[in-house]
Amino acid sequence: MSWGKRKPFMISGAAATIVSLLALAWTRDIVRGFLGIFGAEPDSKGVKVTAICSAIFFVYTLDFAINTIQAAIRAFIVDNAPMHQQEDANAMAGRLTGLGNILGYLSGYVNLPEIMPFFGDTQFKVLCVIASIALGATTALSTAYIRERDPRLEGVPKTEQGGVFSFFRQVFNSMMRLPPQVRKVCEVQFFNWIGWFPFLFYITTYIGQLEVNPYFEANPKLSQDLIDKAWENATRIGTFALLIFAITSFSSNMLLPLIIIPTYRPLQPTLASDHPHRIGPSSPSTPRTNVTPGGLSTSMSNYFPPATSENSHSNLSRLLSACQIPWLTLRRAWLLSHILFACCMFSTFFITTPTAATVLVGVVGLSWALTLWAPFALISAEISKRDTARRARNAGRGTSGELDSLANEESEDQAGVILGLHNVAIAAPQIIATLVSSAIFRLVQRERGVAGDDSVGWVLRFGGLAALVAAYMTSRVGEEAEGKEGGVQGESRGV
């Protein structure tokens, strides 16, 4: 399509997400109304079973739809931001995600049906409508105001044979041909998310258990109704901890990009009399070609005219540079976040109060901020670098150094394919985390309503072990180092 490679997936994914989200919120009403046409009683067993099955179907549909639009949006960032802006663009995406989390958790403390009864009669219905409106509006703004590169300029895409076996063969081949840097990031993500899934699933239960422990210990023979009421109050305390977690994550996403040194730096325009045939140094910065995203062109110059003095914006540049920690690269910050997460999970051995657990969850928000930023920024920059080399080669312009070898490398460079495989590396650990967590619960979980149940604590500690493996794998991820002028040379540095 002439209007871009990503927009069709963004629009279709957003539409499917909105439809499945609203259908999930109104599943019971839809099933009751439809089966009521045939005379079924609203509270009959058949209606309830049908409603449950329909809800499960919409949950899976929602999962597929969210993955579709999520991968498309990340690829949209890759395609429309130059290499030196990939870290900033993904940091902004992390900030907006954190802001959405804060608004979502805050909504749990507000009686939304009373404020907006026209959106629904339950908290979940109103939240789904608000989320659908926000998703539709932001998707419309992005697709309307951001102009994508016409994919027809890149030639006719290769045609693949259809069929299920052909599809899985293509996926396997893509996995084998992943660029080394991307493969290492995916390996980190695999172990990283084995650690994160238990935390995200069970941290509310963990804090709730700490809250109800004194009550259950003082009242060992409670009725089921009293147990349910105690857990209802404990769940609200756990939800408050997640609000603190979201605020910490958002604050970290605002601060970290200011103190972490950028992997790539933009080229600074120089006077034409000094270098009539090139623009500035390029190590390690975004290589410029006539097709490089973010490269200087006539249309861009209209909005950003060249600086008339070397001192332009110098005060701001000096201030931002002073905030940066010289040794703190994005990869090292990501590695430290794994270690911090592991330390927090192991500290559950000593935590006995919900207040201490809430502080723990707030500290983990720092690691979560880097999880939302670092892997996407590293992968996006790698894709952008290779895409720049490929476009330069297709345009007939020479590239030098590592970029020349990248342009001729047999690797899977399509942003959509790479980000799709990255999503697999994130989703697959859920199976392992679920199986291990189930085994731990089976071995050490106590009966509901009994004080001292530490089964969730052991699940979190298992996540801490996975985080340590992720930290080791992160140390193997390469970093961009300064190479010869005119190219970008990547090398793997030690911590």
PDB file of C-alpha atoms in Angstrom, residues 332-430:
ATOM      1  CA  ARG A 332      25.017  -1.417  31.475  1.00  0.00           C
ATOM      2  CA  ALA A 333      21.922   0.229  32.934  1.00  0.00           C
ATOM      3  CA  TRP A 334      19.849  -2.712  31.708  1.00  0.00           C
ATOM      4  CA  LEU A 335      22.323  -5.154  33.283  1.00  0.00           C
ATOM      5  CA  LEU A 336      22.163  -3.299  36.607  1.00  0.00           C
ATOM      6  CA  SER A 337      18.357  -3.370  36.453  1.00  0.00           C
ATOM      7  CA  HIS A 338      18.437  -7.188  36.344  1.00  0.00           C
ATOM      8  CA  ILE A 339      20.693  -7.280  39.382  1.00  0.00           C
ATOM      9  CA  LEU A 340      18.449  -4.802  41.222  1.00  0.00           C
ATOM     10  CA  PHE A 341      15.377  -6.902  40.396  1.00  0.00           C
ATOM     11  CA  ALA A 342      17.096 -10.079  41.629  1.00  0.00           C
ATOM     12  CA  CYS A 343      18.155  -8.386  44.881  1.00  0.00           C
ATOM     13  CA  CYS A 344      14.592  -7.196  45.457  1.00  0.00           C
ATOM     14  CA  MET A 345      13.192 -10.684  44.880  1.00  0.00           C
ATOM     15  CA  PHE A 346      15.692 -12.258  47.283  1.00  0.00           C
ATOM     16  CA  SER A 347      14.885  -9.596  49.882  1.00  0.00           C
ATOM     17  CA  THR A 348      11.483 -11.270  50.287  1.00  0.00           C
ATOM     18  CA  PHE A 349      13.270 -13.562  52.751  1.00  0.00           C
ATOM     19  CA  PHE A 350      13.344 -10.642  55.206  1.00  0.00           C
ATOM     20  CA  ILE A 351      10.130  -8.715  54.417  1.00  0.00           C
ATOM     21  CA  THR A 352       7.288  -9.299  56.868  1.00  0.00           C
ATOM     22  CA  THR A 353       5.006  -6.237  56.519  1.00  0.00           C
ATOM     23  CA  PRO A 354       2.927  -4.905  53.612  1.00  0.00           C
ATOM     24  CA  THR A 355       4.574  -1.483  54.026  1.00  0.00           C
ATOM     25  CA  ALA A 356       8.026  -2.928  53.415  1.00  0.00           C
ATOM     26  CA  ALA A 357       6.671  -4.907  50.468  1.00  0.00           C
ATOM     27  CA  THR A 358       5.169  -1.739  48.978  1.00  0.00           C
ATOM     28  CA  VAL A 359       8.574  -0.037  49.202  1.00  0.00           C
ATOM     29  CA  LEU A 360      10.072  -3.090  47.513  1.00  0.00           C
ATOM     30  CA  VAL A 361       7.566  -2.872  44.665  1.00  0.00           C
ATOM     31  CA  GLY A 362       8.326   0.822  44.243  1.00  0.00           C
ATOM     32  CA  VAL A 363      12.061   0.084  43.881  1.00  0.00           C
ATOM     33  CA  VAL A 364      11.311  -2.627  41.298  1.00  0.00           C
ATOM     34  CA  GLY A 365       9.635   0.093  39.221  1.00  0.00           C
ATOM     35  CA  LEU A 366      13.136   1.263  38.283  1.00  0.00           C
ATOM     36  CA  SER A 367      13.917  -2.120  36.741  1.00  0.00           C
ATOM     37  CA  TRP A 368      10.547  -2.133  34.987  1.00  0.00           C
ATOM     38  CA  ALA A 369      11.323   1.234  33.375  1.00  0.00           C
ATOM     39  CA  LEU A 370      14.446  -0.211  31.760  1.00  0.00           C
ATOM     40  CA  THR A 371      12.576  -3.361  30.724  1.00  0.00           C
ATOM     41  CA  LEU A 372      10.137  -1.154  28.807  1.00  0.00           C
ATOM     42  CA  TRP A 373      12.963   0.839  27.223  1.00  0.00           C
ATOM     43  CA  ALA A 374      16.339  -0.868  26.837  1.00  0.00           C
ATOM     44  CA  PRO A 375      15.580  -3.989  24.746  1.00  0.00           C
ATOM     45  CA  PHE A 376      13.346  -2.125  22.311  1.00  0.00           C
ATOM     46  CA  ALA A 377      15.891   0.683  21.931  1.00  0.00           C
ATOM     47  CA  LEU A 378      18.771  -1.746  21.318  1.00  0.00           C
ATOM     48  CA  ILE A 379      16.821  -3.765  18.758  1.00  0.00           C
ATOM     49  CA  SER A 380      15.405  -0.673  17.049  1.00  0.00           C
ATOM     50  CA  ALA A 381      18.843   0.907  16.685  1.00  0.00           C
ATOM     51  CA  GLU A 382      20.240  -2.312  15.204  1.00  0.00           C
ATOM     52  CA  ILE A 383      17.368  -2.593  12.721  1.00  0.00           C
ATOM     53  CA  SER A 384      17.668   1.079  11.782  1.00  0.00           C
ATOM     54  CA  LYS A 385      21.416   0.744  11.196  1.00  0.00           C
ATOM     55  CA  ARG A 386      20.972  -2.239   8.894  1.00  0.00           C
ATOM     56  CA  ASP A 387      18.000  -0.707   7.136  1.00  0.00           C
ATOM     57  CA  THR A 388      20.052   2.406   6.430  1.00  0.00           C
ATOM     58  CA  ALA A 389      22.820   0.298   4.899  1.00  0.00           C
ATOM     59  CA  ARG A 390      20.367  -1.660   2.768  1.00  0.00           C
ATOM     60  CA  ARG A 391      18.635   1.465   1.460  1.00  0.00           C
ATOM     61  CA  ALA A 392      21.963   3.087   0.683  1.00  0.00           C
ATOM     62  CA  ARG A 393      22.991   0.020  -1.281  1.00  0.00           C
ATOM     63  CA  ASN A 394      19.667  -0.078  -3.161  1.00  0.00           C
ATOM     64  CA  ALA A 395      19.996   3.626  -3.932  1.00  0.00           C
ATOM     65  CA  GLY A 396      23.406   3.006  -5.509  1.00  0.00           C
ATOM     66  CA  ARG A 397      25.350   4.994  -2.916  1.00  0.00           C
ATOM     67  CA  GLY A 398      28.392   3.447  -1.330  1.00  0.00           C
ATOM     68  CA  THR A 399      28.750   2.786   2.347  1.00  0.00           C
ATOM     69  CA  SER A 400      31.917   2.159   4.266  1.00  0.00           C
ATOM     70  CA  GLY A 401      33.216   0.196   7.194  1.00  0.00           C
ATOM     71  CA  GLU A 402      30.803  -2.037   9.043  1.00  0.00           C
ATOM     72  CA  LEU A 403      27.770  -0.654   7.224  1.00  0.00           C
ATOM     73  CA  ASP A 404      29.085  -2.050   3.945  1.00  0.00           C
ATOM     74  CA  SER A 405      29.325  -5.523   5.460  1.00  0.00           C
ATOM     75  CA  LEU A 406      25.910  -5.147   7.052  1.00  0.00           C
ATOM     76  CA  ALA A 407      24.384  -4.326   3.682  1.00  0.00           C
ATOM     77  CA  ASN A 408      25.706  -7.595   2.244  1.00  0.00           C
ATOM     78  CA  GLU A 409      24.995  -9.792   5.285  1.00  0.00           C
ATOM     79  CA  GLU A 410      22.524 -12.629   4.979  1.00  0.00           C
ATOM     80  CA  SER A 411      20.378 -11.871   7.996  1.00  0.00           C
ATOM     81  CA  GLU A 412      16.764 -11.197   8.772  1.00  0.00           C
ATOM     82  CA  ASP A 413      16.486  -7.388   8.757  1.00  0.00           C
ATOM     83  CA  GLN A 414      12.752  -6.827   8.381  1.00  0.00           C
ATOM     84  CA  ALA A 415      11.569  -4.796  11.367  1.00  0.00           C
ATOM     85  CA  GLY A 416       8.186  -6.511  11.527  1.00  0.00           C
ATOM     86  CA  VAL A 417       9.692 -10.010  11.516  1.00  0.00           C
ATOM     87  CA  ILE A 418      12.354  -9.165  14.092  1.00  0.00           C
ATOM     88  CA  LEU A 419       9.927  -7.485  16.476  1.00  0.00           C
ATOM     89  CA  GLY A 420       7.508 -10.375  16.024  1.00  0.00           C
ATOM     90  CA  LEU A 421      10.206 -12.846  17.040  1.00  0.00           C
ATOM     91  CA  HIS A 422      11.084 -10.540  19.935  1.00  0.00           C
ATOM     92  CA  ASN A 423       7.458 -10.786  21.064  1.00  0.00           C
ATOM     93  CA  VAL A 424       7.811 -14.578  20.966  1.00  0.00           C
ATOM     94  CA  ALA A 425      10.877 -14.295  23.217  1.00  0.00           C
ATOM     95  CA  ILE A 426       8.707 -12.302  25.643  1.00  0.00           C
ATOM     96  CA  ALA A 427       5.591 -14.492  25.507  1.00  0.00           C
ATOM     97  CA  ALA A 428       7.205 -17.958  25.530  1.00  0.00           C
ATOM     98  CA  PRO A 429       8.655 -17.595  29.062  1.00  0.00           C
ATOM     99  CA  GLN A 430       5.108 -17.272  30.365  1.00  0.00           C
TER     100      GLN A 430
END
